[in-house]
Coordinates of C-alpha atoms and ligand atoms in Angstrom, one line a residue:
M13 CA 147.9 45.3 111.7
K14 CA 147.5 44.0 115.3
R15 CA 144.0 42.9 116.2
R16 CA 142.3 44.9 118.9
N17 CA 138.8 45.0 120.2
F18 CA 137.0 48.3 120.0
I19 CA 135.8 49.6 123.3
R20 CA 132.2 50.2 122.8
N21 CA 129.6 50.0 120.1
I22 CA 127.7 53.3 120.4
G23 CA 124.9 52.5 117.9
V24 CA 124.0 52.7 114.3
A25 CA 123.4 55.5 111.9
G26 CA 121.7 55.8 108.6
V27 CA 118.6 54.2 107.2
G28 CA 118.7 51.2 104.9
L29 CA 122.3 50.6 105.6
P30 CA 123.7 47.4 107.0
L31 CA 123.2 47.5 110.8
V32 CA 125.5 46.2 113.4
G33 CA 123.9 45.1 116.6
S34 CA 125.0 46.8 119.8
N35 CA 127.4 45.1 122.2
L36 CA 129.0 43.0 119.5
S37 CA 132.6 42.5 119.8
F38 CA 134.1 44.4 116.9
D39 CA 137.5 44.0 115.2
L40 CA 139.2 47.4 115.0
A41 CA 141.4 46.1 112.2
S42 CA 138.4 45.4 110.0
A43 CA 136.8 48.7 111.1
Q44 CA 139.8 50.6 110.0
S45 CA 140.6 48.8 106.8
K46 CA 137.6 49.1 104.6
P47 CA 139.3 51.2 102.0
G48 CA 137.0 52.6 99.3
Q49 CA 133.9 52.3 101.5
F50 CA 132.4 55.7 101.4
P51 CA 130.9 57.8 102.9
V52 CA 133.0 57.8 106.1
S53 CA 133.6 60.2 108.9
I54 CA 135.9 60.2 111.9
T55 CA 135.5 62.4 114.9
T56 CA 137.9 63.1 117.9
W57 CA 136.9 61.7 121.3
N58 CA 133.6 60.1 122.1
F59 CA 131.3 62.5 120.3
H60 CA 129.0 59.9 119.1
Q61 CA 126.1 62.2 118.4
A62 CA 128.2 64.3 116.1
G63 CA 129.6 61.2 114.4
K64 CA 126.0 59.9 114.0
K65 CA 124.8 63.2 112.5
S66 CA 127.6 63.4 110.0
G67 CA 127.0 59.7 109.0
E68 CA 123.3 60.3 108.5
L69 CA 123.9 63.4 106.3
L70 CA 126.6 61.7 104.3
S71 CA 124.4 58.6 103.7
E72 CA 121.8 61.0 102.3
G73 CA 124.3 62.3 99.8
I74 CA 125.1 65.6 101.6
P75 CA 128.6 66.9 100.8
A76 CA 131.3 66.3 103.3
L77 CA 131.7 70.0 103.9
D78 CA 128.1 70.3 105.2
A79 CA 128.3 67.0 107.1
V80 CA 131.4 68.0 109.1
Q81 CA 129.9 71.5 109.8
Q82 CA 126.6 70.1 111.0
G83 CA 128.3 67.3 112.9
V84 CA 130.6 69.6 115.0
M85 CA 127.8 72.1 115.5
I86 CA 126.1 69.6 117.8
E87 CA 129.0 69.8 120.2
E88 CA 129.1 73.6 119.9
S89 CA 125.5 73.6 121.3
N90 CA 126.1 70.9 123.9
L91 CA 126.1 72.6 127.3
E92 CA 127.5 69.5 129.0
N93 CA 130.7 69.8 126.9
T94 CA 132.9 72.3 128.7
T95 CA 135.5 72.5 126.0
V96 CA 133.5 73.4 122.9
G97 CA 131.1 76.3 122.1
K98 CA 128.4 77.3 124.5
G99 CA 129.2 76.0 128.0
G100 CA 132.9 76.0 127.3
A101 CA 135.2 76.9 130.1
P102 CA 136.2 80.6 130.1
D103 CA 139.7 82.2 130.2
R104 CA 141.2 83.6 133.4
E105 CA 139.1 86.7 133.1
G106 CA 135.9 84.7 132.9
E107 CA 135.3 85.1 129.2
V108 CA 134.5 82.3 126.8
T109 CA 136.5 82.7 123.6
L110 CA 136.1 80.3 120.8
D111 CA 138.4 79.0 118.0
A112 CA 137.3 77.1 114.9
C113 CA 138.1 76.3 111.3
I114 CA 136.8 74.5 108.3
M115 CA 138.4 73.2 105.2
A116 CA 136.8 72.2 101.9
P117 CA 137.9 69.6 99.3
D118 CA 139.2 72.3 96.9
G119 CA 141.6 73.5 99.6
N120 CA 139.7 76.6 100.5
C121 CA 139.4 77.2 104.2
G122 CA 138.1 79.6 106.8
S123 CA 138.8 80.2 110.4
V124 CA 137.9 82.3 113.4
A125 CA 139.8 82.8 116.7
Y126 CA 139.1 84.6 120.0
L127 CA 135.5 84.8 119.0
K128 CA 133.1 85.8 121.8
N129 CA 129.3 85.5 122.2
I130 CA 128.6 83.4 119.1
E131 CA 127.4 79.9 119.6
H132 CA 128.6 78.5 116.2
P133 CA 132.1 79.6 115.4
V134 CA 132.5 76.9 112.8
A135 CA 129.6 78.4 110.8
V136 CA 131.3 81.8 111.0
A137 CA 134.5 80.2 109.8
R138 CA 132.5 78.8 106.8
K139 CA 131.2 82.3 106.1
V140 CA 134.8 83.7 106.3
M141 CA 135.8 81.0 103.7
E142 CA 132.9 81.7 101.4
E143 CA 132.1 85.4 101.7
T144 CA 135.5 87.1 102.3
P145 CA 138.9 87.2 100.5
H146 CA 140.5 86.1 103.8
V147 CA 141.1 82.9 105.6
M148 CA 141.0 84.0 109.3
L149 CA 139.2 86.6 111.3
V150 CA 139.8 87.2 115.0
G151 CA 138.3 88.9 118.0
E152 CA 136.1 91.9 117.5
G153 CA 136.4 91.7 113.7
A154 CA 135.2 88.1 113.7
Y155 CA 132.4 89.1 116.0
N156 CA 131.3 92.1 113.9
F157 CA 131.5 89.9 110.8
A158 CA 129.3 87.3 112.4
I159 CA 126.7 89.9 113.5
Q160 CA 126.7 91.4 110.0
N161 CA 126.0 87.9 108.7
G162 CA 123.0 87.3 110.9
F163 CA 124.4 85.4 113.8
E164 CA 122.8 86.2 117.1
P165 CA 124.8 87.3 120.1
T166 CA 124.6 84.7 122.9
N167 CA 126.0 84.5 126.4
L168 CA 128.4 81.5 126.2
L169 CA 129.2 81.3 129.9
T170 CA 126.8 78.9 131.6
E171 CA 126.1 78.9 135.4
N172 CA 128.1 75.6 135.6
S173 CA 131.2 77.0 133.8
K174 CA 130.9 80.2 135.9
K175 CA 130.8 78.1 139.1
H176 CA 133.9 76.2 138.2
W177 CA 135.7 79.3 137.1
K178 CA 134.9 81.0 140.4
K179 CA 136.2 78.0 142.3
W180 CA 139.4 78.1 140.1
L181 CA 139.8 81.8 140.9
K182 CA 140.4 81.0 144.6
E183 CA 143.6 79.2 143.9
K184 CA 144.3 80.7 140.4
E185 CA 146.6 77.8 139.7
Y186 CA 147.2 77.5 136.0
K187 CA 148.4 74.0 135.4
P188 CA 147.4 72.9 132.0
I189 CA 150.3 70.7 131.6
I190 CA 149.1 68.3 134.2
N191 CA 145.6 68.6 133.1
I192 CA 146.1 65.7 130.7
E193 CA 142.6 64.5 130.0
N194 CA 140.8 67.8 130.1
H195 CA 140.8 68.0 126.3
D196 CA 137.7 67.6 124.3
T197 CA 138.1 69.6 121.1
I198 CA 136.0 68.3 118.4
G199 CA 137.7 67.7 115.1
M200 CA 136.0 65.8 112.2
L201 CA 137.0 64.6 108.8
A202 CA 134.6 63.1 106.3
I203 CA 134.7 61.6 102.8
D204 CA 131.3 61.9 101.0
K205 CA 129.7 59.8 98.3
A206 CA 131.5 61.8 95.7
S207 CA 134.8 60.8 97.3
D208 CA 135.6 64.3 98.4
I209 CA 137.1 65.0 101.8
A210 CA 136.3 68.0 104.1
G211 CA 137.1 68.7 107.8
A212 CA 136.2 71.0 110.7
C213 CA 137.6 71.7 114.1
T214 CA 136.1 73.7 117.0
T215 CA 136.9 74.4 120.6
S216 CA 136.8 76.8 123.5
G217 CA 140.5 76.0 124.0
L218 CA 142.3 75.3 127.3
A219 CA 140.3 76.1 130.4
Y220 CA 141.5 79.3 132.2
K221 CA 143.9 80.2 129.4
M222 CA 145.5 83.6 129.4
Q223 CA 143.3 86.3 127.9
G224 CA 144.0 86.5 124.2
R225 CA 145.4 83.0 124.0
V226 CA 144.6 81.1 120.8
G227 CA 145.4 77.4 120.3
D228 CA 146.0 75.2 117.3
S229 CA 142.3 74.5 116.5
P230 CA 141.7 77.5 114.2
I231 CA 145.2 77.3 112.6
I232 CA 145.1 75.6 109.2
G233 CA 147.9 73.0 109.2
A234 CA 148.0 72.7 113.0
G235 CA 144.5 71.8 114.2
L236 CA 143.3 70.7 110.8
F237 CA 144.7 70.1 107.3
L238 CA 143.6 68.1 104.3
D239 CA 144.3 67.6 100.6
N240 CA 141.7 66.1 98.5
E241 CA 144.2 63.9 96.7
I242 CA 145.8 62.6 99.8
G243 CA 143.5 62.7 102.9
G244 CA 143.2 64.8 106.1
A245 CA 144.2 65.1 109.7
V246 CA 142.9 66.7 112.9
A247 CA 144.5 67.3 116.2
T248 CA 143.4 67.7 119.8
G249 CA 145.3 68.3 123.0
M250 CA 148.0 70.8 124.0
G251 CA 147.6 73.3 121.2
E252 CA 151.0 75.0 121.8
E253 CA 152.8 71.7 121.0
I254 CA 150.6 71.0 117.9
M255 CA 151.3 74.5 116.6
K256 CA 155.0 74.2 117.1
N257 CA 155.1 71.0 115.0
V258 CA 152.3 71.9 112.5
S259 CA 151.1 68.4 113.2
S260 CA 148.1 68.1 110.9
F261 CA 150.0 69.3 107.9
L262 CA 152.8 66.9 108.8
V263 CA 150.5 64.0 108.9
V264 CA 149.1 64.8 105.5
E265 CA 152.5 65.3 104.0
L266 CA 153.7 61.9 105.5
M267 CA 150.7 60.3 103.9
R268 CA 151.6 62.0 100.6
Q269 CA 155.0 60.2 101.0
G270 CA 153.2 56.9 101.2
K271 CA 152.8 56.4 104.9
S272 CA 149.5 54.9 106.1
P273 CA 147.4 57.2 108.3
Q274 CA 148.5 55.2 111.3
E275 CA 152.2 55.4 110.5
A276 CA 151.8 59.1 109.8
C277 CA 150.1 59.8 113.2
E278 CA 152.7 57.8 115.0
I279 CA 155.6 59.7 113.3
A280 CA 154.0 63.1 114.0
I281 CA 153.4 62.3 117.7
K282 CA 156.9 61.1 118.1
R283 CA 158.1 64.3 116.5
I284 CA 156.3 66.2 119.3
I285 CA 157.8 63.9 121.9
R286 CA 161.3 64.4 120.5
S287 CA 160.9 68.1 120.6
N288 CA 159.7 68.5 124.2
N289 CA 161.2 66.3 127.0
R290 CA 158.2 67.3 129.2
Y291 CA 155.9 65.3 126.9
K292 CA 154.7 63.3 129.9
D293 CA 153.0 66.4 131.2
F294 CA 150.6 66.9 128.3
Q295 CA 148.3 65.1 125.9
V296 CA 148.3 65.4 122.1
A297 CA 146.2 63.2 119.9
L298 CA 146.2 63.0 116.1
L299 CA 143.5 61.4 113.9
A300 CA 143.9 60.9 110.2
L301 CA 141.9 59.6 107.2
N302 CA 143.4 58.9 103.7
K303 CA 141.6 59.0 100.4
Q304 CA 141.5 55.2 100.4
G305 CA 139.3 55.4 103.5
E306 CA 142.0 54.1 105.9
V307 CA 142.0 55.6 109.4
G308 CA 144.9 56.2 111.8
A309 CA 145.0 57.5 115.4
Y310 CA 147.8 58.0 117.9
C311 CA 148.3 60.0 121.1
I312 CA 150.9 60.5 123.9
H313 CA 148.8 59.3 126.9
P314 CA 146.2 56.6 126.9
G315 CA 142.7 57.9 127.0
F316 CA 142.1 59.3 123.5
S317 CA 139.4 57.7 121.4
Y318 CA 137.5 58.6 118.2
V319 CA 134.2 57.8 116.6
L320 CA 134.3 56.1 113.2
N321 CA 131.1 56.3 111.2
R322 CA 131.0 54.0 108.2
A323 CA 128.5 51.7 106.6
G324 CA 125.8 52.2 109.2
E325 CA 128.2 51.8 112.1
N326 CA 128.9 54.6 114.6
I327 CA 131.6 53.2 116.9
N328 CA 134.0 54.6 119.5
I329 CA 137.5 53.2 119.0
K330 CA 140.3 53.5 121.5
S331 CA 143.5 55.0 120.1
E332 CA 146.9 53.5 120.7
S333 CA 149.3 55.7 122.7
Y334 CA 153.0 56.2 123.1
L335 CA 152.9 55.8 126.9
Ligands
SD4_402 C1 143.8 74.1 122.3 N1 143.9 72.0 121.1 O1 143.1 75.1 122.3 C2 143.0 72.8 121.9 C3 142.5 72.2 123.1 C4 141.9 70.9 122.9 O2 140.4 69.4 123.5 O3 142.2 70.1 122.1 N2 140.9 70.5 123.7 O4 144.9 74.0 122.5

């Protein structure tokens, strides 16, 4: 593998684990190829707090399923993040609607979509997985289920998001395809001390989307997929393209055929590029982890990065891109 430097050392996580000093030059190749070194988690974008949280939990022996849920919940509550949970950008009508899913090592999964007024959709998705015979609940049914299960109704539209939406209303220009870098869905995969993999994905979706629009993030196989024998993948970016290509499932299946996570992500991104000649107008990024602990990431446009948490390191790594 080509040697590349990582872009930033965010910090350290875990107590009693080998520490890496900040600002050290770090070799991405060595960061990515520590097979068998568990626990490990990977998180889309630069969500270092979420990565750190998952790493701390995993190092305490907490199962991957709980670690990914607790990790992504940090971003669901982060009001600064306008693409996940509370504080997320609304749809065209000014309503924040959330999509999320979670998948366990045994292949069980749960999902919610078009969920309003609930701060932690991933926790509701987990309840769907564990407490119902279904995989996915949407809209009012998902909301009622959440309330019945003790979730508190919350106003998700912050003053900041409202202000930006009102500004957007003046022009009402819906141009998600040029909005290349306005994607910050959090997807996370983790392998715990028992060598089991789990994953979660949560988002408020595209800003100013049409009312009722649901993206890839709550769709098992599109925004997230894993197989405890093979590994897992998560996606971020233009959900419509990810859904059309069932990209996370594709990455896992390519890994099943013997491709490395990096090769699998590259092939899956190139599949999207081949299927849509307007690929320069949108971003899609894929992130994968196999059961040997190898990591892969690839995207269309430069700008995607991910957080790798392993052996006390919590580092942000720049992904290679097609363009
Ligand atoms: C969606 N894939 O709803 C999501 C958007 C996203 O970071 O990834 N935002 O299409």
